[in-house]
PDB file of C-alpha atoms and ligand atoms in Angstrom:
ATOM      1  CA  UNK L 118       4.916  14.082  11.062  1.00 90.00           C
ATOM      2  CA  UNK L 119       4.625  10.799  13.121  1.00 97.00           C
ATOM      3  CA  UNK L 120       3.345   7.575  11.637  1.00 98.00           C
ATOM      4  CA  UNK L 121       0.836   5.368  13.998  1.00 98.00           C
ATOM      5  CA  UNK L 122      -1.627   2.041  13.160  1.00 98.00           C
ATOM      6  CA  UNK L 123      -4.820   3.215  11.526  1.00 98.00           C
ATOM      7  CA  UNK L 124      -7.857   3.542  13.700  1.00 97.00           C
ATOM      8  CA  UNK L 125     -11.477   2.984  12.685  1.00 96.00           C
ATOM      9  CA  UNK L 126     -12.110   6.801  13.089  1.00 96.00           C
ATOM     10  CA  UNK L 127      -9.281   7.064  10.411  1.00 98.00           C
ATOM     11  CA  UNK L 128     -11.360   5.584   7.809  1.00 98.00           C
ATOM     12  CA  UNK L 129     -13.151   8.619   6.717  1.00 97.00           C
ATOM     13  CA  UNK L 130      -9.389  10.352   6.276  1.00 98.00           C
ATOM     14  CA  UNK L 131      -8.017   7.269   4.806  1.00 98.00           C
ATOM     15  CA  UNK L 132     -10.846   6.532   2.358  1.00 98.00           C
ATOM     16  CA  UNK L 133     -10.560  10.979   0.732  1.00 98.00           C
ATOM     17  CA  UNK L 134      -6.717  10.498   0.319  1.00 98.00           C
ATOM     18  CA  UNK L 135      -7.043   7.406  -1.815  1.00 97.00           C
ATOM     19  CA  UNK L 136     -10.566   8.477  -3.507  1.00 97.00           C
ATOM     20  CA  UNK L 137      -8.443  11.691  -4.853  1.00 97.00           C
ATOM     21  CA  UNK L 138      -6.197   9.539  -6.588  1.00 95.00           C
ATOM     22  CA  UNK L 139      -8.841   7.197  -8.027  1.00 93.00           C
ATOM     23  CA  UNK L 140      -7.094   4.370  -5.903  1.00 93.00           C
ATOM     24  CA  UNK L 141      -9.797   1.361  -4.718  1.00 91.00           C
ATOM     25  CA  UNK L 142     -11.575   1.939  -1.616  1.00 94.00           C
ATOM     26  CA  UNK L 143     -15.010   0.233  -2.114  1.00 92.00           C
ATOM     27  CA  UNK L 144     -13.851  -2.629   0.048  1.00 92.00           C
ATOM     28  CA  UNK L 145     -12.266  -0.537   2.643  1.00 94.00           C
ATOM     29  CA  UNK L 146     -16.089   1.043   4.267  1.00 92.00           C
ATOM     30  CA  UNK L 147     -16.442  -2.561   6.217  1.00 91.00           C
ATOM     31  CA  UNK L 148     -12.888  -4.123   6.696  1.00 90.00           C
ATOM     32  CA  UNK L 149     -10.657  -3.727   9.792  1.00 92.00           C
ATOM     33  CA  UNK L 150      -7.911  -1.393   9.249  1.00 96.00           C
ATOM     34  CA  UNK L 151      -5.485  -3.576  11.631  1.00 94.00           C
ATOM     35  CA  UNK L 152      -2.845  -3.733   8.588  1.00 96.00           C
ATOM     36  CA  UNK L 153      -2.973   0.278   7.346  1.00 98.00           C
ATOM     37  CA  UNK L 154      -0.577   2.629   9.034  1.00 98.00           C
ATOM     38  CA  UNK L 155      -0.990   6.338   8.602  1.00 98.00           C
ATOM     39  CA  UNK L 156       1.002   9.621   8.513  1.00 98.00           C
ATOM     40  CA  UNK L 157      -0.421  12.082  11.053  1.00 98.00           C
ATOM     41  CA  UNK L 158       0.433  15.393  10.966  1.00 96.00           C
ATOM     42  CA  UNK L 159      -0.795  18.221  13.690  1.00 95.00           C
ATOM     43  CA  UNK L 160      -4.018  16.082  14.010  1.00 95.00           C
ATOM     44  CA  UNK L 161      -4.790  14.724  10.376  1.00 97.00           C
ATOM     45  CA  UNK L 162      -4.107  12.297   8.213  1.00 98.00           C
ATOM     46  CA  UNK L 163      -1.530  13.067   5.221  1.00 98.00           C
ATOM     47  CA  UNK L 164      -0.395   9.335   4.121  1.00 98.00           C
ATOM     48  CA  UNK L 165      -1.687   6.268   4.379  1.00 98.00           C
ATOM     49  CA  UNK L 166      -0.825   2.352   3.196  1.00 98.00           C
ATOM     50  CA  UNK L 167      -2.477  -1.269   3.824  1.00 98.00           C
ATOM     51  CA  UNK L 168      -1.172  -4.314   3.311  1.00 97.00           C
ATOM     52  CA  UNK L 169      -3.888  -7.409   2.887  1.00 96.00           C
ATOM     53  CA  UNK L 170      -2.168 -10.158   4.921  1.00 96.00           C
ATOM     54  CA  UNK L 171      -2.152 -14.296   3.576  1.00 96.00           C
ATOM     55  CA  UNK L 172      -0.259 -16.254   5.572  1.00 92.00           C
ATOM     56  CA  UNK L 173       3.125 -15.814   4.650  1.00 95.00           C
ATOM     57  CA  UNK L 174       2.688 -13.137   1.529  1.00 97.00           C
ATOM     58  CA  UNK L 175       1.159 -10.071   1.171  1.00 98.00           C
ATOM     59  CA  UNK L 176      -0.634  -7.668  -0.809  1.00 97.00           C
ATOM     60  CA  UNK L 177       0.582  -3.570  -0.446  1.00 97.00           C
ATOM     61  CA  UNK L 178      -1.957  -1.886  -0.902  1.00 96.00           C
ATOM     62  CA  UNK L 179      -3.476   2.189  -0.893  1.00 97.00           C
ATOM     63  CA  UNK L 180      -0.455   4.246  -0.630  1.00 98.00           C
ATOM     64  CA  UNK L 181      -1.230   7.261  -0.974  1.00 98.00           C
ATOM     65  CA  UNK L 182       0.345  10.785   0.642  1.00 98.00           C
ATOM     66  CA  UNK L 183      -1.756  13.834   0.564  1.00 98.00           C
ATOM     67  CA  UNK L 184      -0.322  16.610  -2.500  1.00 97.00           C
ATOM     68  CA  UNK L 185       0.862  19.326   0.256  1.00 97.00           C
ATOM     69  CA  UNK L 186       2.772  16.538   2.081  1.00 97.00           C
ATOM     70  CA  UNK L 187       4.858  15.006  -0.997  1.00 98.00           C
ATOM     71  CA  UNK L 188       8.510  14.606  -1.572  1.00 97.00           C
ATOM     72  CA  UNK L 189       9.349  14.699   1.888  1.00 97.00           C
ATOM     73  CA  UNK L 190       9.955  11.009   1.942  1.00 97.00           C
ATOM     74  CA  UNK L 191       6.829  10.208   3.569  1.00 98.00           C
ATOM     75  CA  UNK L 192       5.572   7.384   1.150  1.00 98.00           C
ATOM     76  CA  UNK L 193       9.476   5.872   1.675  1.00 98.00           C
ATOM     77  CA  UNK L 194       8.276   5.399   5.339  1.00 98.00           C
ATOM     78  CA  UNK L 195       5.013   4.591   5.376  1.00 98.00           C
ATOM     79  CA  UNK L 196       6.703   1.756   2.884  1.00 98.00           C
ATOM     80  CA  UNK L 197       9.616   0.563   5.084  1.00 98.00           C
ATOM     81  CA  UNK L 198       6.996   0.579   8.556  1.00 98.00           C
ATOM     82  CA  UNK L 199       4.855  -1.631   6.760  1.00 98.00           C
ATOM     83  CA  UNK L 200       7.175  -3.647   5.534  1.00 98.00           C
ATOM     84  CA  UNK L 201       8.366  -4.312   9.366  1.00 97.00           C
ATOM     85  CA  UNK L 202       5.197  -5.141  10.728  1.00 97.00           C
ATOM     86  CA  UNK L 203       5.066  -7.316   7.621  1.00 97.00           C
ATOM     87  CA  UNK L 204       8.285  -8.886   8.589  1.00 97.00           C
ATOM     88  CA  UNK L 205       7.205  -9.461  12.038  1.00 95.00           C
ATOM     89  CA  UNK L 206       3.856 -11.156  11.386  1.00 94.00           C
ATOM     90  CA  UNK L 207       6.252 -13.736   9.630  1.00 96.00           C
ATOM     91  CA  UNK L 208       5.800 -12.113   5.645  1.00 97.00           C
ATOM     92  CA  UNK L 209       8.422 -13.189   3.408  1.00 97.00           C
ATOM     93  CA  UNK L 210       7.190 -11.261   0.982  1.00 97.00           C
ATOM     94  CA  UNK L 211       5.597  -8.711  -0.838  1.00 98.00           C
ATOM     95  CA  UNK L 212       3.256  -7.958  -3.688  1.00 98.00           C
ATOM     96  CA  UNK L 213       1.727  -4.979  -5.052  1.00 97.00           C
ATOM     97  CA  UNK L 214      -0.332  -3.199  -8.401  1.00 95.00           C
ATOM     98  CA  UNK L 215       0.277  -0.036  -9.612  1.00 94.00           C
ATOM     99  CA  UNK L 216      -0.920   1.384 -12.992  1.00 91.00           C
ATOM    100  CA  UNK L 217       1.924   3.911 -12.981  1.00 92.00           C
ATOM    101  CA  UNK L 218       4.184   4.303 -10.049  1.00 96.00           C
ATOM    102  CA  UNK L 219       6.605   1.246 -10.869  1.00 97.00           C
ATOM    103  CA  UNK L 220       9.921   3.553 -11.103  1.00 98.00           C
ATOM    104  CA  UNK L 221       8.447   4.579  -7.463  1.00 98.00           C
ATOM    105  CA  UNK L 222       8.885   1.093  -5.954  1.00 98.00           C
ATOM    106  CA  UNK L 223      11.792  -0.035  -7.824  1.00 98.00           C
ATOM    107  CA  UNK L 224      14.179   2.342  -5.770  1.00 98.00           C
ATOM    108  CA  UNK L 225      12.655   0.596  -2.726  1.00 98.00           C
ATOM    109  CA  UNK L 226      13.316  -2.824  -3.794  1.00 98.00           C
ATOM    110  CA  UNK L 227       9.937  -4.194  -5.701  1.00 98.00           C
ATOM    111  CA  UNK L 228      10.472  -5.830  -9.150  1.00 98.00           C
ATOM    112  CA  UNK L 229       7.968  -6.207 -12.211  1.00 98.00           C
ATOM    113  CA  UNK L 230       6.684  -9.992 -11.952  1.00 97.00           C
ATOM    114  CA  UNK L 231       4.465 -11.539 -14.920  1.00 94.00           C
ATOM    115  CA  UNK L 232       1.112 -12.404 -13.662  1.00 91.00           C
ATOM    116  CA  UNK L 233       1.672 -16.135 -14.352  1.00 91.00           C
ATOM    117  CA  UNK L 234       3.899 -15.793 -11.045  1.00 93.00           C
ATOM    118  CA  UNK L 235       1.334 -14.182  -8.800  1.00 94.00           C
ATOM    119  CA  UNK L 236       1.098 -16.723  -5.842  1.00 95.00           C
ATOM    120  CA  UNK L 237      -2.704 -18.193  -5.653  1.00 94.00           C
ATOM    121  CA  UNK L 238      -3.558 -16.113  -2.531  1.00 95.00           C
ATOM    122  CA  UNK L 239      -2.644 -12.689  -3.891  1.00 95.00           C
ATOM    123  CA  UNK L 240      -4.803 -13.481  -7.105  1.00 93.00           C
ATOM    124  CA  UNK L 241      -7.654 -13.890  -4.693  1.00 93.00           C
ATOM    125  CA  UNK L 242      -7.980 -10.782  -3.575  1.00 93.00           C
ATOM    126  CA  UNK L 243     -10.335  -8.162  -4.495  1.00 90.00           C
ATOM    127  CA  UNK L 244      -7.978  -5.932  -5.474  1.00 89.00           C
ATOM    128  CA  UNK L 245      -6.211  -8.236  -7.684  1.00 89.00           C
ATOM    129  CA  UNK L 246      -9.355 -10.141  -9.444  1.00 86.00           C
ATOM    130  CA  UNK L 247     -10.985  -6.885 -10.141  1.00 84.00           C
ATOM    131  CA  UNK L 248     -10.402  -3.710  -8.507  1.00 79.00           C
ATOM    132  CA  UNK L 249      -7.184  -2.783 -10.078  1.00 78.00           C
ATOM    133  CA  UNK L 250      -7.488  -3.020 -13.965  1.00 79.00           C
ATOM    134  CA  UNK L 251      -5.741  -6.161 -15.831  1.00 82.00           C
ATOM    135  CA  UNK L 252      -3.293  -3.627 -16.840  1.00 87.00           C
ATOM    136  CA  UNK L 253      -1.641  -2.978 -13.986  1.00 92.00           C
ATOM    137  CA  UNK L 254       2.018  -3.927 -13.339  1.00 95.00           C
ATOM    138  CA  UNK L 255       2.779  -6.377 -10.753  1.00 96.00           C
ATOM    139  CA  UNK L 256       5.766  -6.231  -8.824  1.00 97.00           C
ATOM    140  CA  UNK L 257       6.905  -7.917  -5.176  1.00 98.00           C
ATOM    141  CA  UNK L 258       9.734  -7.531  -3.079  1.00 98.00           C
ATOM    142  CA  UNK L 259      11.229 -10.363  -1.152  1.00 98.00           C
ATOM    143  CA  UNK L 260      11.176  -9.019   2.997  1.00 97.00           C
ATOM    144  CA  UNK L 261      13.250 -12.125   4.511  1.00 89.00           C
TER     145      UNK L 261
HETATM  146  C1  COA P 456       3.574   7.994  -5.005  1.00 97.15           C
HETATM  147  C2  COA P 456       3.423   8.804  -3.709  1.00 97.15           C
HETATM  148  C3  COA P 456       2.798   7.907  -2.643  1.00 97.15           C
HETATM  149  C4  COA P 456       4.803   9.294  -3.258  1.00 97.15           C
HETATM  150  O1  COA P 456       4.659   9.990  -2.023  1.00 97.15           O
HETATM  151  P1  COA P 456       5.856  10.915  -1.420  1.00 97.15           P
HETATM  152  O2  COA P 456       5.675  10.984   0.047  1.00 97.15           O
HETATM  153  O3  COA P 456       5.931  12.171  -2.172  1.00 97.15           O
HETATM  154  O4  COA P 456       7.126   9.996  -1.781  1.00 97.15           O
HETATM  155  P2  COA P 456       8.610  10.160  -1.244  1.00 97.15           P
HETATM  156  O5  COA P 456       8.797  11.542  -0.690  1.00 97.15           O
HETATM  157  O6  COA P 456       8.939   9.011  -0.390  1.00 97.15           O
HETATM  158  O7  COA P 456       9.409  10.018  -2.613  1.00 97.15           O
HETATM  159  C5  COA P 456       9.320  11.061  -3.552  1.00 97.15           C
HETATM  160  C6  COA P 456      10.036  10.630  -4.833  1.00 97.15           C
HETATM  161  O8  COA P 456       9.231   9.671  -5.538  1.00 97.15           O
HETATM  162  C7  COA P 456       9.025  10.143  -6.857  1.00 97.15           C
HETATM  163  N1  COA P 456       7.724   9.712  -7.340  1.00 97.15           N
HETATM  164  C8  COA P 456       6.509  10.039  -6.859  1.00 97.15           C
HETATM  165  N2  COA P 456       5.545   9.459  -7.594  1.00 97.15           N
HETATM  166  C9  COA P 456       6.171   8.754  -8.570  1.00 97.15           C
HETATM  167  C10 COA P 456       5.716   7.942  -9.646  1.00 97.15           C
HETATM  168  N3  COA P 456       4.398   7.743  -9.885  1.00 97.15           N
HETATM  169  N4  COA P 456       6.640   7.355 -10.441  1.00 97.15           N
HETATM  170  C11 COA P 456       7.962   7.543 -10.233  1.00 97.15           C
HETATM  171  N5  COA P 456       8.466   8.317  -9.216  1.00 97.15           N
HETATM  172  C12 COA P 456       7.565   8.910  -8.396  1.00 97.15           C
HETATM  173  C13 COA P 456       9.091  11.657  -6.731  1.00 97.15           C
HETATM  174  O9  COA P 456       9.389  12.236  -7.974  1.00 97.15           O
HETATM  175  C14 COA P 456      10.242  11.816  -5.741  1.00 97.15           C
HETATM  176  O10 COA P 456      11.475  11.665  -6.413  1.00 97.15           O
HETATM  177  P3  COA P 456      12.795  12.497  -5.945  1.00 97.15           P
HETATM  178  O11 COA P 456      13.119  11.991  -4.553  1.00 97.15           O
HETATM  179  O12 COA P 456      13.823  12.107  -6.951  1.00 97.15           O
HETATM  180  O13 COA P 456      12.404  13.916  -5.936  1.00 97.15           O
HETATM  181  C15 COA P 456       2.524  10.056  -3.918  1.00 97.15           C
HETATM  182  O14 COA P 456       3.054  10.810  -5.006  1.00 97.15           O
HETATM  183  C16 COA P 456       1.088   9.706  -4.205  1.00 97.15           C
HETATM  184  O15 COA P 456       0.282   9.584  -3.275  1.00 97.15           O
HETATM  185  N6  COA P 456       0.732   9.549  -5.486  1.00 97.15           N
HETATM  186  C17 COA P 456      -0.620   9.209  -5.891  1.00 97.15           C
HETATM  187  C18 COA P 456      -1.021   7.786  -5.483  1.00 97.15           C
HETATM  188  C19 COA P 456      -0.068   6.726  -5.995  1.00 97.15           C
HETATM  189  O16 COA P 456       0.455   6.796  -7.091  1.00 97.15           O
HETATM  190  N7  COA P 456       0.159   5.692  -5.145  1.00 97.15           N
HETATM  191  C20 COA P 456       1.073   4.629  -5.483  1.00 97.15           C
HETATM  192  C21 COA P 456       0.449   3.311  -5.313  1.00 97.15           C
HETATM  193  S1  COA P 456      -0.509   2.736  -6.671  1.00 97.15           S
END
């Protein structure tokens, strides 16, 4: 199992994975995938995670690991490589939405945040403003 930056011809792959787990992908047919990192495993993609990059925060986004492929850790590394290129395009931290996967990223650091706290930029984003539904939990992680 080896995890590599997304290519275009990974978008197909990248767009099932999340579509199976009713995660958003309508904005994903037209945007670079320079921030997504996949799981590859003997020639297809198993996992996959984006981040949506604003300067100096960021927004996690579509993780997602294919059902055969679970509870090997995978999703804990797709997490922590992101979270280094994060770090090293100068992120200090990190923001995601999940409707029910918040035990998930509290063992790897993220916290519940009110939406009052939500830094301008993140509230911007598609995902945020209307993709995910206004019940969603917000949580972020601090990376520096
Ligand atoms: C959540 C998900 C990415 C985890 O992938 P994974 O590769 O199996 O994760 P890991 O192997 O790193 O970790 C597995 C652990 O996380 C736990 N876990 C998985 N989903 C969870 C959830 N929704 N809530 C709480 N814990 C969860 C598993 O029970 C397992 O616990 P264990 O180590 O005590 O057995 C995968 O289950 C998935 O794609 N789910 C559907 C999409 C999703 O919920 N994405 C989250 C973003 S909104």
């Amino acid at each position: 199992m080896k995890l590599r930056a997304a290519r275009d011809d990974d978008r197909d792959a990248i767009i099932a994975l999340l579509d199976a787990e009713s995660l958003p992908t309508s904005d994903l047919w037209n945007r670079a995938l320079e921030d997504f990192i996949v799981a590859e495993n003997e020639g297809s993609v198993v996992g996959c995670i984006g981040a949506e990059v604003l300067g100096g925060t960021a927004l996690l986004r579509s993780l997602a690991v294919g059902v055969t492929s679970r509870r090997q850790g995978l999703a804990g590394r797709l997490i922590e490589s992101l979270e280094f290129k994060l770090l090293e395009h100068g992120v200090v931290d990190s923001w995601l939405l999940t409707i029910d996967a918040s035990d998930f990223f509290l063992r790897h650091g993220y916290w519940v945040q009110s939406r009052e706290d939500v830094p301008d930029a993140i509230r911007r984003t598609d995902e945020f403003s209307s993709l995910c539904p206004g019940t969603a939990i917000v949580m972020s992680k601090p990376l520096a």
